[in-house]
PDB file of C-alpha atoms in Angstrom:
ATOM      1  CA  UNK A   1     -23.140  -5.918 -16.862  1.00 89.00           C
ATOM      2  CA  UNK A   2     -21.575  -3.500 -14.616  1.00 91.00           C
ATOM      3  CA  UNK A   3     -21.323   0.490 -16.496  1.00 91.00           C
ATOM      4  CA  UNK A   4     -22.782   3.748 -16.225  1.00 89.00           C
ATOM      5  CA  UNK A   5     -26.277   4.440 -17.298  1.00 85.00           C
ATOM      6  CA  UNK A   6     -25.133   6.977 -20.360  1.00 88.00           C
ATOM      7  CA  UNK A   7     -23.215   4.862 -21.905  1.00 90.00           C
ATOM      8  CA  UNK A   8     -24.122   4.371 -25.914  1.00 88.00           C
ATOM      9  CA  UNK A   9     -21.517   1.386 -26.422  1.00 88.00           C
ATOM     10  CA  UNK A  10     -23.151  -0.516 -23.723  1.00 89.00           C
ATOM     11  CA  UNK A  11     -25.932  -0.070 -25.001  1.00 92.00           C
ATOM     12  CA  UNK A  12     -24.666  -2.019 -28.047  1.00 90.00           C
ATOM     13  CA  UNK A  13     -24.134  -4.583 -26.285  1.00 92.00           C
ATOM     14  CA  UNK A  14     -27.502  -4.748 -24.001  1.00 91.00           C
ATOM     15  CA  UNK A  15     -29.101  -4.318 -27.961  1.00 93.00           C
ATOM     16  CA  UNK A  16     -27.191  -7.423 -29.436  1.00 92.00           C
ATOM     17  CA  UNK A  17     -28.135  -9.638 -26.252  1.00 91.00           C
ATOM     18  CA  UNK A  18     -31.736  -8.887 -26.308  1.00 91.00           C
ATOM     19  CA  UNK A  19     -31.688  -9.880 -29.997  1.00 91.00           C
ATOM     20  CA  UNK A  20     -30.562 -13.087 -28.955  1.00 90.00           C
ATOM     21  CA  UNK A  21     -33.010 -13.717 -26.171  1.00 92.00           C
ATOM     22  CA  UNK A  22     -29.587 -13.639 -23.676  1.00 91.00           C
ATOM     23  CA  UNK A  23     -31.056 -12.403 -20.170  1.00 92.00           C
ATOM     24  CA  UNK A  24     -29.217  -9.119 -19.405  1.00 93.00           C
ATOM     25  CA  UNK A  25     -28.812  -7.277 -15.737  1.00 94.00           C
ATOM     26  CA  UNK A  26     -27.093  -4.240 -16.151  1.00 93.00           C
ATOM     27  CA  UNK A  27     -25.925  -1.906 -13.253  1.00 91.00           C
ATOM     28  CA  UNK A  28     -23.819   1.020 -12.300  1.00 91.00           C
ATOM     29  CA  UNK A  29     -21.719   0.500  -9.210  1.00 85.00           C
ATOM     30  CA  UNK A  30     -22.831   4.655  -8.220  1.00 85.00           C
ATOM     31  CA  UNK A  31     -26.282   3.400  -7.697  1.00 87.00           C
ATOM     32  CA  UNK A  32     -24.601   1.454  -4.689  1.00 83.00           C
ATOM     33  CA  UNK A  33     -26.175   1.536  -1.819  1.00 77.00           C
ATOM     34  CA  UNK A  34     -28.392   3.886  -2.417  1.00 80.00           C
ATOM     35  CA  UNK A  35     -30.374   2.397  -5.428  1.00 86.00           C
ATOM     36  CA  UNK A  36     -28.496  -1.242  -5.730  1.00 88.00           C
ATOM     37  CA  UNK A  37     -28.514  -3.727  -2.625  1.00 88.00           C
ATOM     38  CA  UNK A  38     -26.673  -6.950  -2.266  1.00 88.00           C
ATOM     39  CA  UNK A  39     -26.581  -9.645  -0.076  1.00 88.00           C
ATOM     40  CA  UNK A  40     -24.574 -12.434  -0.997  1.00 89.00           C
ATOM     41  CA  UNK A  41     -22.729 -15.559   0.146  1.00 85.00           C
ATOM     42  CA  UNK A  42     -19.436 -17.782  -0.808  1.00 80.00           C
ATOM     43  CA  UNK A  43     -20.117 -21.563  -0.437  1.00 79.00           C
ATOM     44  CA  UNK A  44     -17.074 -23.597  -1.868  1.00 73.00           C
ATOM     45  CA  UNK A  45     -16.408 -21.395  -5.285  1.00 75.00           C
ATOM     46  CA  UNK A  46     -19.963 -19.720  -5.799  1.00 82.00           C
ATOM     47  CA  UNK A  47     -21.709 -16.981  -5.018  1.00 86.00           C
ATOM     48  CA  UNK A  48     -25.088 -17.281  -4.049  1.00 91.00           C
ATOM     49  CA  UNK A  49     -27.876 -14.428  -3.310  1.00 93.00           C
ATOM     50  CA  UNK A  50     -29.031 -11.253  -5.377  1.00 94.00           C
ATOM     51  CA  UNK A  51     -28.661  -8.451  -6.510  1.00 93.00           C
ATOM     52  CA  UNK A  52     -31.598  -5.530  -6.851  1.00 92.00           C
ATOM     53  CA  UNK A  53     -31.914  -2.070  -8.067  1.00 89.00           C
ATOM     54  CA  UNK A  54     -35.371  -0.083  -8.569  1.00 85.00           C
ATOM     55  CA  UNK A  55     -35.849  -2.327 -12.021  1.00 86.00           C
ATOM     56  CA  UNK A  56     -34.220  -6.099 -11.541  1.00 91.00           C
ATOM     57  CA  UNK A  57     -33.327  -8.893  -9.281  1.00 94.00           C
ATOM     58  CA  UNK A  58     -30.377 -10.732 -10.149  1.00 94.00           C
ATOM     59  CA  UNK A  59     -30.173 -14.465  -8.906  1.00 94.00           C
ATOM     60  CA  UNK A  60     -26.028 -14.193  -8.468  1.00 93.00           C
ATOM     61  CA  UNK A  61     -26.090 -18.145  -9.094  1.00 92.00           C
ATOM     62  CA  UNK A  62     -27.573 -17.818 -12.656  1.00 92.00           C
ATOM     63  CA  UNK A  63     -24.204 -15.560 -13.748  1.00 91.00           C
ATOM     64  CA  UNK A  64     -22.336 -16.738 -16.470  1.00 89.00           C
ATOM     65  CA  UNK A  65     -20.168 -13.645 -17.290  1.00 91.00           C
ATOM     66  CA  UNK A  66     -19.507 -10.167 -16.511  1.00 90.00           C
ATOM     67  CA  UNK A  67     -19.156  -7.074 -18.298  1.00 91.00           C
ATOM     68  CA  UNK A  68     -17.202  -4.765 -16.888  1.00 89.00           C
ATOM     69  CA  UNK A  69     -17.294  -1.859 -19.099  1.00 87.00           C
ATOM     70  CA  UNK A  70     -17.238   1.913 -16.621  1.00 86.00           C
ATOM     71  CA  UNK A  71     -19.252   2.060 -13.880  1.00 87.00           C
ATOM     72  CA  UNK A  72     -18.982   5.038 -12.202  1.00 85.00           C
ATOM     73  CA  UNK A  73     -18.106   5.621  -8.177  1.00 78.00           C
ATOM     74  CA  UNK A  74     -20.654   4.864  -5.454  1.00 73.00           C
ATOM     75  CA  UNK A  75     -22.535   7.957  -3.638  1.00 71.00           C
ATOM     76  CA  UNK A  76     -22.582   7.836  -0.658  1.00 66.00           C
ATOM     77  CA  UNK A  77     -25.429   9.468   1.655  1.00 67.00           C
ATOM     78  CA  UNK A  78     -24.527  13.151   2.757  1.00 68.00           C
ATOM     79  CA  UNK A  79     -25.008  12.275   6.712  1.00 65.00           C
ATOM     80  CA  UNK A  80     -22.708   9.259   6.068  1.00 60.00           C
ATOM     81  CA  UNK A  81     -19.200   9.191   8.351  1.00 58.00           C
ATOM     82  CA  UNK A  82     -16.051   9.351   6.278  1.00 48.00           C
ATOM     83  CA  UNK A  83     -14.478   8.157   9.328  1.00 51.00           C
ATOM     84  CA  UNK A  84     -13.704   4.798  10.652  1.00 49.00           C
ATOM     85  CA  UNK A  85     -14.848   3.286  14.122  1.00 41.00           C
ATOM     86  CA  UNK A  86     -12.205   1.992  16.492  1.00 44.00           C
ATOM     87  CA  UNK A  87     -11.897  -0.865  19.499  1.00 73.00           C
ATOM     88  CA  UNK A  88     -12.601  -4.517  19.947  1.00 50.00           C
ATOM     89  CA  UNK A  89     -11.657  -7.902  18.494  1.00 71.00           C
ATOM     90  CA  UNK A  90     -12.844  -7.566  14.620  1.00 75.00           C
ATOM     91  CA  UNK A  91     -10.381  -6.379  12.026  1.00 71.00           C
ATOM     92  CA  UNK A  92     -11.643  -3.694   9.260  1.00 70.00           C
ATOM     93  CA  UNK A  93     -10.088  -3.592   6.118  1.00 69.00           C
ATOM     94  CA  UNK A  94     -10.993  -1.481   2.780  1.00 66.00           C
ATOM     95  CA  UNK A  95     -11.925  -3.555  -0.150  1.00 61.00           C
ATOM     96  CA  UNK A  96      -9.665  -1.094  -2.004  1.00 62.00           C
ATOM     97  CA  UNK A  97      -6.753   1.436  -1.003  1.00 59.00           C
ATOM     98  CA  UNK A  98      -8.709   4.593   0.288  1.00 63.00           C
ATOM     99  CA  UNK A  99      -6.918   7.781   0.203  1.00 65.00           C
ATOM    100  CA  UNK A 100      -8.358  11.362   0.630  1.00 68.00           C
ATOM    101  CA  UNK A 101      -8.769  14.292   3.076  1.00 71.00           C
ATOM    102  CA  UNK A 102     -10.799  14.350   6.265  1.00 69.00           C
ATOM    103  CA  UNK A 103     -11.378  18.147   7.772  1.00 76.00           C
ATOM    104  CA  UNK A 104      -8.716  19.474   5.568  1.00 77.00           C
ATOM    105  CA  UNK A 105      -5.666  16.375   6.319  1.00 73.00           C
ATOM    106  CA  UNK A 106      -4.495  14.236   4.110  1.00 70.00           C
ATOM    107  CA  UNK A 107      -5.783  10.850   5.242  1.00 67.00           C
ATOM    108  CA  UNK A 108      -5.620   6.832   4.494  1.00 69.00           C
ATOM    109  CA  UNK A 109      -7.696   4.352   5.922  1.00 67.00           C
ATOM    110  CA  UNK A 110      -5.894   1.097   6.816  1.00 69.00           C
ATOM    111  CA  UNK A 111      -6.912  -1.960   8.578  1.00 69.00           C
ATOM    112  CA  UNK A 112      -8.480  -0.926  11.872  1.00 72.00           C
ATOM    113  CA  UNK A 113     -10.399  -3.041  14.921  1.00 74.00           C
ATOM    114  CA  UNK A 114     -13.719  -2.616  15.386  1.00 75.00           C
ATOM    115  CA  UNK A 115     -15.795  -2.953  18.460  1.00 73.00           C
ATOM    116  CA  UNK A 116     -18.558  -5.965  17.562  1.00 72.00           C
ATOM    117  CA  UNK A 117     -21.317  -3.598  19.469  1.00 75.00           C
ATOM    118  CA  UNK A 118     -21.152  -0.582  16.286  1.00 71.00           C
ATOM    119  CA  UNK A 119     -21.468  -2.996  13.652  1.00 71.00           C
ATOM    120  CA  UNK A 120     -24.930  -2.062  13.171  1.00 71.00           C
ATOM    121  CA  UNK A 121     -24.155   1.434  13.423  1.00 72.00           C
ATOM    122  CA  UNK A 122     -25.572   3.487   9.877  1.00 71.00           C
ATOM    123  CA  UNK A 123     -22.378   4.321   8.485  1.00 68.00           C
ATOM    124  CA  UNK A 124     -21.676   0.794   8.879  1.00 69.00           C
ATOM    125  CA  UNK A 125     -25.092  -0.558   7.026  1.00 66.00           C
ATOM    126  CA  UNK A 126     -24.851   1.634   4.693  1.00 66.00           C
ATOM    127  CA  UNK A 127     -22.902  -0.389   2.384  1.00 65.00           C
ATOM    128  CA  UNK A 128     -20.150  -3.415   2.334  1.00 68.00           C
ATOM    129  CA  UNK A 129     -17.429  -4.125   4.169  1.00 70.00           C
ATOM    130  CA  UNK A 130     -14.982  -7.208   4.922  1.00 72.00           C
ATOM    131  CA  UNK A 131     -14.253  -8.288   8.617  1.00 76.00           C
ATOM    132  CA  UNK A 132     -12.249 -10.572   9.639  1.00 75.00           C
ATOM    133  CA  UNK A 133     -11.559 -12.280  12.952  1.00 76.00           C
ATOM    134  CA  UNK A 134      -8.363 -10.286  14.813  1.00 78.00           C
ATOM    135  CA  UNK A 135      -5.353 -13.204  15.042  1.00 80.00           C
ATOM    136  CA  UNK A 136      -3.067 -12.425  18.067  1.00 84.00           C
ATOM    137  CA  UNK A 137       0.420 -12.019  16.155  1.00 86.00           C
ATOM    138  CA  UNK A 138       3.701 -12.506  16.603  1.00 90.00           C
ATOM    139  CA  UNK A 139       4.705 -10.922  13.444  1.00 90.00           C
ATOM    140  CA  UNK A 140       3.136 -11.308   9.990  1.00 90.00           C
ATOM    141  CA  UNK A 141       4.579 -12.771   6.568  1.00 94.00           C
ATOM    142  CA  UNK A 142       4.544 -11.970   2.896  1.00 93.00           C
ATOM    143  CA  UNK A 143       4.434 -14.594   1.310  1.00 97.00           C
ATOM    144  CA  UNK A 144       5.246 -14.403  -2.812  1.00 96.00           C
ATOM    145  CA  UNK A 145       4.805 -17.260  -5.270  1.00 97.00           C
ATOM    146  CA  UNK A 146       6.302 -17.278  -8.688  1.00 95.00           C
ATOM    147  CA  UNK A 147       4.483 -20.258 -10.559  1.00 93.00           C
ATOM    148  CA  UNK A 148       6.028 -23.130  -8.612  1.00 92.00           C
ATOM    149  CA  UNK A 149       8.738 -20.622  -6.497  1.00 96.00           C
ATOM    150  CA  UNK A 150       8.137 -19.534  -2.950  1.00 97.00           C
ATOM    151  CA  UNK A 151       9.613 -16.679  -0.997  1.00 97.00           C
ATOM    152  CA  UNK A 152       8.583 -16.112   2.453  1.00 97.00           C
ATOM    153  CA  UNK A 153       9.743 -12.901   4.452  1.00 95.00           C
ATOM    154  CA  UNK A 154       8.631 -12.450   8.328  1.00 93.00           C
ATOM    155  CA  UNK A 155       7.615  -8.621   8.627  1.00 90.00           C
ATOM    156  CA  UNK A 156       8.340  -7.263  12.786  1.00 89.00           C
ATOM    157  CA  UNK A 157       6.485  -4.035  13.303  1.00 81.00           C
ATOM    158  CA  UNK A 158       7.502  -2.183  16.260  1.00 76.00           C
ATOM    159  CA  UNK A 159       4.775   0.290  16.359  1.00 69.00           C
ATOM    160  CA  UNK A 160       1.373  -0.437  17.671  1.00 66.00           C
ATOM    161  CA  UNK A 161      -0.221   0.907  14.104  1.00 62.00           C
ATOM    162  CA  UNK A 162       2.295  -1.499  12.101  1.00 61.00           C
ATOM    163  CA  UNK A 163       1.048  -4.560  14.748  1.00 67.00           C
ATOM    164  CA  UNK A 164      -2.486  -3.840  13.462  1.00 64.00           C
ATOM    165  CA  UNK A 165      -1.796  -2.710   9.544  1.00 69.00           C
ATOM    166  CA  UNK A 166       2.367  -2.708   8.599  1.00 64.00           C
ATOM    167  CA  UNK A 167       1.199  -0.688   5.771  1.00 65.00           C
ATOM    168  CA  UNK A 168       0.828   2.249   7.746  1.00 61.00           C
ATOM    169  CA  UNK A 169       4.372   1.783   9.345  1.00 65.00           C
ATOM    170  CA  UNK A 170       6.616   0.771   6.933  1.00 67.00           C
ATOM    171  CA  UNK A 171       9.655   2.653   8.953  1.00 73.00           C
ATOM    172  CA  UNK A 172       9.157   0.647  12.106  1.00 72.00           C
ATOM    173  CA  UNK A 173       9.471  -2.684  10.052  1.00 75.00           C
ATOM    174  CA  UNK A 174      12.115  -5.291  10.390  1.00 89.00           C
ATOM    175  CA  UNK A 175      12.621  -8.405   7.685  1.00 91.00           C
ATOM    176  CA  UNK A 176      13.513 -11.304   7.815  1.00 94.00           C
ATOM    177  CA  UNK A 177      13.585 -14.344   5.539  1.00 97.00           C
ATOM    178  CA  UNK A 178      11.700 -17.239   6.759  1.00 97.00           C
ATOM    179  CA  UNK A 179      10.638 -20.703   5.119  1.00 96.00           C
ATOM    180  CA  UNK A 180       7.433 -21.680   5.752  1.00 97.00           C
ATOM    181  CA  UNK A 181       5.842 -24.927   6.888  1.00 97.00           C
ATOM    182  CA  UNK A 182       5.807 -27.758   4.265  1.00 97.00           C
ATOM    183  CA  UNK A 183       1.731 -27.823   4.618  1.00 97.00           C
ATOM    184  CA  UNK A 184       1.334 -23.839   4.204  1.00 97.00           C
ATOM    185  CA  UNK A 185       4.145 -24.596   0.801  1.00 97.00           C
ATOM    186  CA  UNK A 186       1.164 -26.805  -0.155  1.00 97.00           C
ATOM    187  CA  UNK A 187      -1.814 -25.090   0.136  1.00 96.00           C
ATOM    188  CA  UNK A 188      -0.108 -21.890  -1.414  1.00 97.00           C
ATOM    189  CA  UNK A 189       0.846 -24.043  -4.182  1.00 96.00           C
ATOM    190  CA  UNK A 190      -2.923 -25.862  -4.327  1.00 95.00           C
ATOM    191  CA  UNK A 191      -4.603 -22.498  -4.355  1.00 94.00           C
ATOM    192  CA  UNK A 192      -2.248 -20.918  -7.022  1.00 94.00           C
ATOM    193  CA  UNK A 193      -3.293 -24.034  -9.327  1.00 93.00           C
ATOM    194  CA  UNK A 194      -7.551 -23.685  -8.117  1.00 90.00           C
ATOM    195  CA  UNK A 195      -7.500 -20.113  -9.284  1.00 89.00           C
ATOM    196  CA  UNK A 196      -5.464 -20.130 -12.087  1.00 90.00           C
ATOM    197  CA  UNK A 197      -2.662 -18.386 -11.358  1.00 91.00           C
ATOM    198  CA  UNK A 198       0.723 -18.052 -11.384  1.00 93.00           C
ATOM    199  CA  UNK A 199       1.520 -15.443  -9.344  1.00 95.00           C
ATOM    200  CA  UNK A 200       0.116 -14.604  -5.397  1.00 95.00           C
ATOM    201  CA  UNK A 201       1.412 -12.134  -2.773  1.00 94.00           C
ATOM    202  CA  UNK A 202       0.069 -13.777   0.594  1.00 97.00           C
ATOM    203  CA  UNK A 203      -0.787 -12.445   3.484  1.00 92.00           C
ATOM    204  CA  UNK A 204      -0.343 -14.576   6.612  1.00 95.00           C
ATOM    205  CA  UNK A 205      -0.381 -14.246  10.676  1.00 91.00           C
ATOM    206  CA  UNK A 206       2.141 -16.354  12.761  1.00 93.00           C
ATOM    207  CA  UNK A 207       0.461 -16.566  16.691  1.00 93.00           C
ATOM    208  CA  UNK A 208       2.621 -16.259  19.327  1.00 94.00           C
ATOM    209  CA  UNK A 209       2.407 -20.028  19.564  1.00 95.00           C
ATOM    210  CA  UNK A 210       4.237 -20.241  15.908  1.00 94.00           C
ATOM    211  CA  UNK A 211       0.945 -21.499  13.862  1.00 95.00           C
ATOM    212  CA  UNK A 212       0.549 -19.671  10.512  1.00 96.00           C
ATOM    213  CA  UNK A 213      -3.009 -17.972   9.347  1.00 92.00           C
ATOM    214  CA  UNK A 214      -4.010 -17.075   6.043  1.00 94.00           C
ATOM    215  CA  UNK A 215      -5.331 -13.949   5.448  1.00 87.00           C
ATOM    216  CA  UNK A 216      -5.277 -13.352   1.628  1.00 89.00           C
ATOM    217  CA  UNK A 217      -3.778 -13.736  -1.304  1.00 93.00           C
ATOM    218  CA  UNK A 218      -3.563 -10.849  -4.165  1.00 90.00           C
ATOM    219  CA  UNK A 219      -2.401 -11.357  -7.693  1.00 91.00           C
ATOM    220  CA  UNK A 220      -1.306  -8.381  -8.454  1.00 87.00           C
ATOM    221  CA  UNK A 221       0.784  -7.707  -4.824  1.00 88.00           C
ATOM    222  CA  UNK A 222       3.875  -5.529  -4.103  1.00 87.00           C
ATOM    223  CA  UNK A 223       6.779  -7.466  -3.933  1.00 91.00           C
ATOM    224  CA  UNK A 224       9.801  -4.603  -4.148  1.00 89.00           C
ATOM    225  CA  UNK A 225       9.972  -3.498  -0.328  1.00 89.00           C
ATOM    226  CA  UNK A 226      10.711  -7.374   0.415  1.00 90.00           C
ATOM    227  CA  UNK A 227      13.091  -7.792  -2.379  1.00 95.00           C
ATOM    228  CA  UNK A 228      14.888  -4.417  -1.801  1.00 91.00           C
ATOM    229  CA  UNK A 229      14.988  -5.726   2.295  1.00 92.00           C
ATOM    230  CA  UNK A 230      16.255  -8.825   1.752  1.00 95.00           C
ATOM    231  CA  UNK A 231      17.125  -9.660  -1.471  1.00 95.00           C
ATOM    232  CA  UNK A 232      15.279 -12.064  -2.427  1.00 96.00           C
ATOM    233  CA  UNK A 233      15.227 -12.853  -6.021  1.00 94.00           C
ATOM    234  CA  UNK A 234      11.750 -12.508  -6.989  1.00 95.00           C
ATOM    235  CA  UNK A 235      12.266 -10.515  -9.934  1.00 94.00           C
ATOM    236  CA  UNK A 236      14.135 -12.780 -11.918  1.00 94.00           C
ATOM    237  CA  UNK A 237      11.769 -15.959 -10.759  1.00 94.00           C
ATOM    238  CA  UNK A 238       9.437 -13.357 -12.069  1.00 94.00           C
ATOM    239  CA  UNK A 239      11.151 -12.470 -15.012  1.00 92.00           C
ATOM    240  CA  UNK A 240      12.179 -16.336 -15.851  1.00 93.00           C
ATOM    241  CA  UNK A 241       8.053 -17.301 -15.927  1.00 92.00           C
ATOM    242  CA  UNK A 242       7.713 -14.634 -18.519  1.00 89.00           C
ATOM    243  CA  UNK A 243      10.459 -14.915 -20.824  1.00 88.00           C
ATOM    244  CA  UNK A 244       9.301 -18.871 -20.523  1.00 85.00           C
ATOM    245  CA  UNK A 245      12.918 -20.267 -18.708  1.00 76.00           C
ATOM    246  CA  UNK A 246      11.209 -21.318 -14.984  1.00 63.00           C
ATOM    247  CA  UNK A 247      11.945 -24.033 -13.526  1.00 59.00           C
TER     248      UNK A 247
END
């Protein structure tokens, strides 16, 4: 159960499930990293490892459900950087978009690289973050699926902050419509179906050698700056799944 610790309709809940003898861990996402730890794993589907604050340990295997209800916003320490590190060949990126000010500018933090050697730097330990492997690129790809529909579009940066995050770029981008290969049609189509759903903005990498990498898929991606550049229909695909006319 993820909300704040003043929260009287939570506490409903927590009431009800200790009536029943249901094992409850409840937790505010502000008590992280400071007062809530995690160290976790993903084998196959699963997560596996705990979670602890100053009261609990949570076995993550033994969750059944989860209550989102309001947690409120991590605190961060005082000392802590709000700046990112630079250099080497492991990509950064933000679990979520992070906008804000940093000595008085507006700033965003995109995907950056990061030298291996200040991994273990504080700011870094101090609470989660996703790396990923850098892919040498030739250009990246959106990828959007519609329930059974695919519509590929390469994306050309010509900046070197587009090469590492096109988000942070979009002027220096060129488009252009692409179909991929019949086994990356597949596996979009397989994982759609695993996780239940029926719509996925991907992410991929194309080498300079031409092989494709996955690098995520979100189900709730922006599609309109690929639609607007190349007019691809993804709207109405869109629109046919939800009025119920697909294919």
């Amino acid at each position: 159960m993820l909300a704040g610790r003043f929260d009287p309709t939570c506490d409903l809940v927590v009431e009800e499930m200790n009536r029943r003898a249901v094992p409850v861990f409840r937790a505010d996402m502000a008590e992280f990293p400071l007062r809530l730890t995690l160290a976790a794993s993903l084998s196959g589907n699963r997560w596996h490892g705990t979670l602890n604050n100053d009261r609990r340990t949570l076995d993550l295997a033994s969750v059944r459900s989860v209550y989102y209800r309001r947690p409120t916003r991590p605190r961060f320490p005082e000392q802590m950087s709000a700046e990112s590190l630079g250099g080497g060949p492991v990509i950064y990126k933000p679990f979520f978009p992070v906008r804000g000010t940093v000595r008085g500018q507006t700033a965003a933090v995109y995907a950056s690289i990061v030298d291996p050697d200040d991994l273990p730097h504080a700011d870094i330990a101090s609470t989660a973050h996703m790396f990923q492997e850098w892919v040498p690129k030739a250009y990246e790809v959106r990828l959007t699926a519609v329930d059974d529909q695919i519509f590929a579009a390469e994306i050309h940066a010509d900046s070197d902050a587009g090469r590492i995050d096109w988000r942070s770029d979009y002027d220096s981008h060129a488009y252009r419509v692409c179909e991929p290969p019949p086994e990356v049609a597949t596996g979009v189509q397989r994982m759609l179906t695993r996780l239940g759903l029926p719509y996925g903005a991907f992410d991929f990498v194309v080498t300079p050698d031409g092989a494709w990498r996955f690098l995520e898929v979100n189900p709730s991606g922006q599609y309109g700056f690929i639609e607007q550049a190349t007019g691809l229909p993804i709207t109405a695909a869109l629109c046919d799944y939800l009025e119920g006319t697909g294919q």
